[in-house]
């Protein structure tokens, strides 16, 4: 899958809440009501990431997660990243 340019990324992120581009990744910060809610979220993401073979980077804090997607192979954002961002939105 080919890399998306900045305009393509911005267009595909429209309608997705609070996602932003940072260098060659798309990111979002999430807040949860409890630590265990955040762990349940991570588990759902892990299952989908394995199925899709497209894994996020996550920074986990107390009731907060920063999730980012990039293609480690391609060195930037692809449609796979956008699809995963849409999945994240669908389970929130």
JSON list of C-alpha atoms in Angstrom, two decimals, residues 11-82:
[
{"chain": "A", "resi": 11, "resn": "UNK", "atom": "CA", "xyz": [-9.09, 14.53, 3.84]},
{"chain": "A", "resi": 12, "resn": "UNK", "atom": "CA", "xyz": [-9.35, 11.00, 5.26]},
{"chain": "A", "resi": 13, "resn": "UNK", "atom": "CA", "xyz": [-9.22, 12.25, 8.86]},
{"chain": "A", "resi": 14, "resn": "UNK", "atom": "CA", "xyz": [-12.22, 14.53, 8.33]},
{"chain": "A", "resi": 15, "resn": "UNK", "atom": "CA", "xyz": [-15.05, 13.35, 10.50]},
{"chain": "A", "resi": 16, "resn": "UNK", "atom": "CA", "xyz": [-12.71, 11.55, 12.92]},
{"chain": "A", "resi": 17, "resn": "UNK", "atom": "CA", "xyz": [-12.58, 13.33, 16.26]},
{"chain": "A", "resi": 18, "resn": "UNK", "atom": "CA", "xyz": [-9.30, 14.83, 17.45]},
{"chain": "A", "resi": 19, "resn": "UNK", "atom": "CA", "xyz": [-6.87, 12.92, 15.21]},
{"chain": "A", "resi": 20, "resn": "UNK", "atom": "CA", "xyz": [-3.84, 14.91, 14.14]},
{"chain": "A", "resi": 21, "resn": "UNK", "atom": "CA", "xyz": [-0.79, 14.48, 11.95]},
{"chain": "A", "resi": 22, "resn": "UNK", "atom": "CA", "xyz": [2.59, 14.54, 13.64]},
{"chain": "A", "resi": 23, "resn": "UNK", "atom": "CA", "xyz": [5.46, 14.11, 11.21]},
{"chain": "A", "resi": 24, "resn": "UNK", "atom": "CA", "xyz": [4.81, 10.74, 9.55]},
{"chain": "A", "resi": 25, "resn": "UNK", "atom": "CA", "xyz": [2.13, 9.42, 11.93]},
{"chain": "A", "resi": 26, "resn": "UNK", "atom": "CA", "xyz": [-1.48, 10.05, 12.84]},
{"chain": "A", "resi": 27, "resn": "UNK", "atom": "CA", "xyz": [-2.25, 10.33, 16.55]},
{"chain": "A", "resi": 28, "resn": "UNK", "atom": "CA", "xyz": [-5.01, 10.71, 19.07]},
{"chain": "A", "resi": 29, "resn": "UNK", "atom": "CA", "xyz": [-5.08, 11.12, 22.85]},
{"chain": "A", "resi": 30, "resn": "UNK", "atom": "CA", "xyz": [-7.82, 9.22, 24.63]},
{"chain": "A", "resi": 31, "resn": "UNK", "atom": "CA", "xyz": [-9.15, 9.53, 28.16]},
{"chain": "A", "resi": 32, "resn": "UNK", "atom": "CA", "xyz": [-11.00, 6.78, 30.00]},
{"chain": "A", "resi": 33, "resn": "UNK", "atom": "CA", "xyz": [-13.11, 6.67, 33.15]},
{"chain": "A", "resi": 34, "resn": "UNK", "atom": "CA", "xyz": [-10.92, 4.02, 34.72]},
{"chain": "A", "resi": 35, "resn": "UNK", "atom": "CA", "xyz": [-7.61, 2.30, 34.19]},
{"chain": "A", "resi": 36, "resn": "UNK", "atom": "CA", "xyz": [-9.37, -0.98, 33.43]},
{"chain": "A", "resi": 37, "resn": "UNK", "atom": "CA", "xyz": [-11.47, 0.74, 30.74]},
{"chain": "A", "resi": 38, "resn": "UNK", "atom": "CA", "xyz": [-8.22, 1.76, 29.05]},
{"chain": "A", "resi": 39, "resn": "UNK", "atom": "CA", "xyz": [-6.88, -1.81, 29.30]},
{"chain": "A", "resi": 40, "resn": "UNK", "atom": "CA", "xyz": [-10.08, -3.20, 27.72]},
{"chain": "A", "resi": 41, "resn": "UNK", "atom": "CA", "xyz": [-9.63, -0.69, 24.89]},
{"chain": "A", "resi": 42, "resn": "UNK", "atom": "CA", "xyz": [-6.03, -1.81, 24.37]},
{"chain": "A", "resi": 43, "resn": "UNK", "atom": "CA", "xyz": [-7.11, -5.44, 24.20]},
{"chain": "A", "resi": 44, "resn": "UNK", "atom": "CA", "xyz": [-9.68, -4.63, 21.49]},
{"chain": "A", "resi": 45, "resn": "UNK", "atom": "CA", "xyz": [-7.07, -2.74, 19.51]},
{"chain": "A", "resi": 46, "resn": "UNK", "atom": "CA", "xyz": [-4.56, -5.58, 19.90]},
{"chain": "A", "resi": 47, "resn": "UNK", "atom": "CA", "xyz": [-6.98, -8.11, 18.41]},
{"chain": "A", "resi": 48, "resn": "UNK", "atom": "CA", "xyz": [-7.80, -5.90, 15.42]},
{"chain": "A", "resi": 49, "resn": "UNK", "atom": "CA", "xyz": [-4.11, -5.01, 14.91]},
{"chain": "A", "resi": 50, "resn": "UNK", "atom": "CA", "xyz": [-3.17, -8.69, 14.75]},
{"chain": "A", "resi": 51, "resn": "UNK", "atom": "CA", "xyz": [-6.01, -9.42, 12.31]},
{"chain": "A", "resi": 52, "resn": "UNK", "atom": "CA", "xyz": [-4.97, -6.49, 10.11]},
{"chain": "A", "resi": 53, "resn": "UNK", "atom": "CA", "xyz": [-1.23, -6.89, 10.63]},
{"chain": "A", "resi": 54, "resn": "UNK", "atom": "CA", "xyz": [-1.08, -3.16, 11.31]},
{"chain": "A", "resi": 55, "resn": "UNK", "atom": "CA", "xyz": [0.05, -2.37, 14.83]},
{"chain": "A", "resi": 56, "resn": "UNK", "atom": "CA", "xyz": [-0.12, 0.97, 16.65]},
{"chain": "A", "resi": 57, "resn": "UNK", "atom": "CA", "xyz": [2.34, 2.55, 18.99]},
{"chain": "A", "resi": 58, "resn": "UNK", "atom": "CA", "xyz": [0.69, 3.37, 22.30]},
{"chain": "A", "resi": 59, "resn": "UNK", "atom": "CA", "xyz": [1.73, 5.35, 25.33]},
{"chain": "A", "resi": 60, "resn": "UNK", "atom": "CA", "xyz": [-0.26, 4.20, 28.32]},
{"chain": "A", "resi": 61, "resn": "UNK", "atom": "CA", "xyz": [-0.85, 6.34, 31.37]},
{"chain": "A", "resi": 62, "resn": "UNK", "atom": "CA", "xyz": [-3.40, 6.35, 34.14]},
{"chain": "A", "resi": 63, "resn": "UNK", "atom": "CA", "xyz": [-6.78, 6.52, 32.34]},
{"chain": "A", "resi": 64, "resn": "UNK", "atom": "CA", "xyz": [-5.07, 8.00, 29.28]},
{"chain": "A", "resi": 65, "resn": "UNK", "atom": "CA", "xyz": [-3.66, 6.51, 26.09]},
{"chain": "A", "resi": 66, "resn": "UNK", "atom": "CA", "xyz": [-1.91, 8.15, 23.19]},
{"chain": "A", "resi": 67, "resn": "UNK", "atom": "CA", "xyz": [-2.29, 5.98, 20.12]},
{"chain": "A", "resi": 68, "resn": "UNK", "atom": "CA", "xyz": [-0.48, 6.50, 16.83]},
{"chain": "A", "resi": 69, "resn": "UNK", "atom": "CA", "xyz": [-0.43, 4.75, 13.49]},
{"chain": "A", "resi": 70, "resn": "UNK", "atom": "CA", "xyz": [2.22, 4.72, 10.79]},
{"chain": "A", "resi": 71, "resn": "UNK", "atom": "CA", "xyz": [3.44, 2.13, 8.36]},
{"chain": "A", "resi": 72, "resn": "UNK", "atom": "CA", "xyz": [6.74, 1.02, 9.83]},
{"chain": "A", "resi": 73, "resn": "UNK", "atom": "CA", "xyz": [7.58, -0.66, 6.51]},
{"chain": "A", "resi": 74, "resn": "UNK", "atom": "CA", "xyz": [6.67, 2.31, 4.30]},
{"chain": "A", "resi": 75, "resn": "UNK", "atom": "CA", "xyz": [7.76, 5.10, 6.65]},
{"chain": "A", "resi": 76, "resn": "UNK", "atom": "CA", "xyz": [4.53, 7.09, 6.72]},
{"chain": "A", "resi": 77, "resn": "UNK", "atom": "CA", "xyz": [0.74, 7.05, 6.74]},
{"chain": "A", "resi": 78, "resn": "UNK", "atom": "CA", "xyz": [-1.15, 4.62, 4.49]},
{"chain": "A", "resi": 79, "resn": "UNK", "atom": "CA", "xyz": [-4.81, 3.71, 4.08]},
{"chain": "A", "resi": 80, "resn": "UNK", "atom": "CA", "xyz": [-4.20, 0.91, 6.61]},
{"chain": "A", "resi": 81, "resn": "UNK", "atom": "CA", "xyz": [-3.47, 3.62, 9.20]},
{"chain": "A", "resi": 82, "resn": "UNK", "atom": "CA", "xyz": [-6.71, 5.41, 8.29]}
]
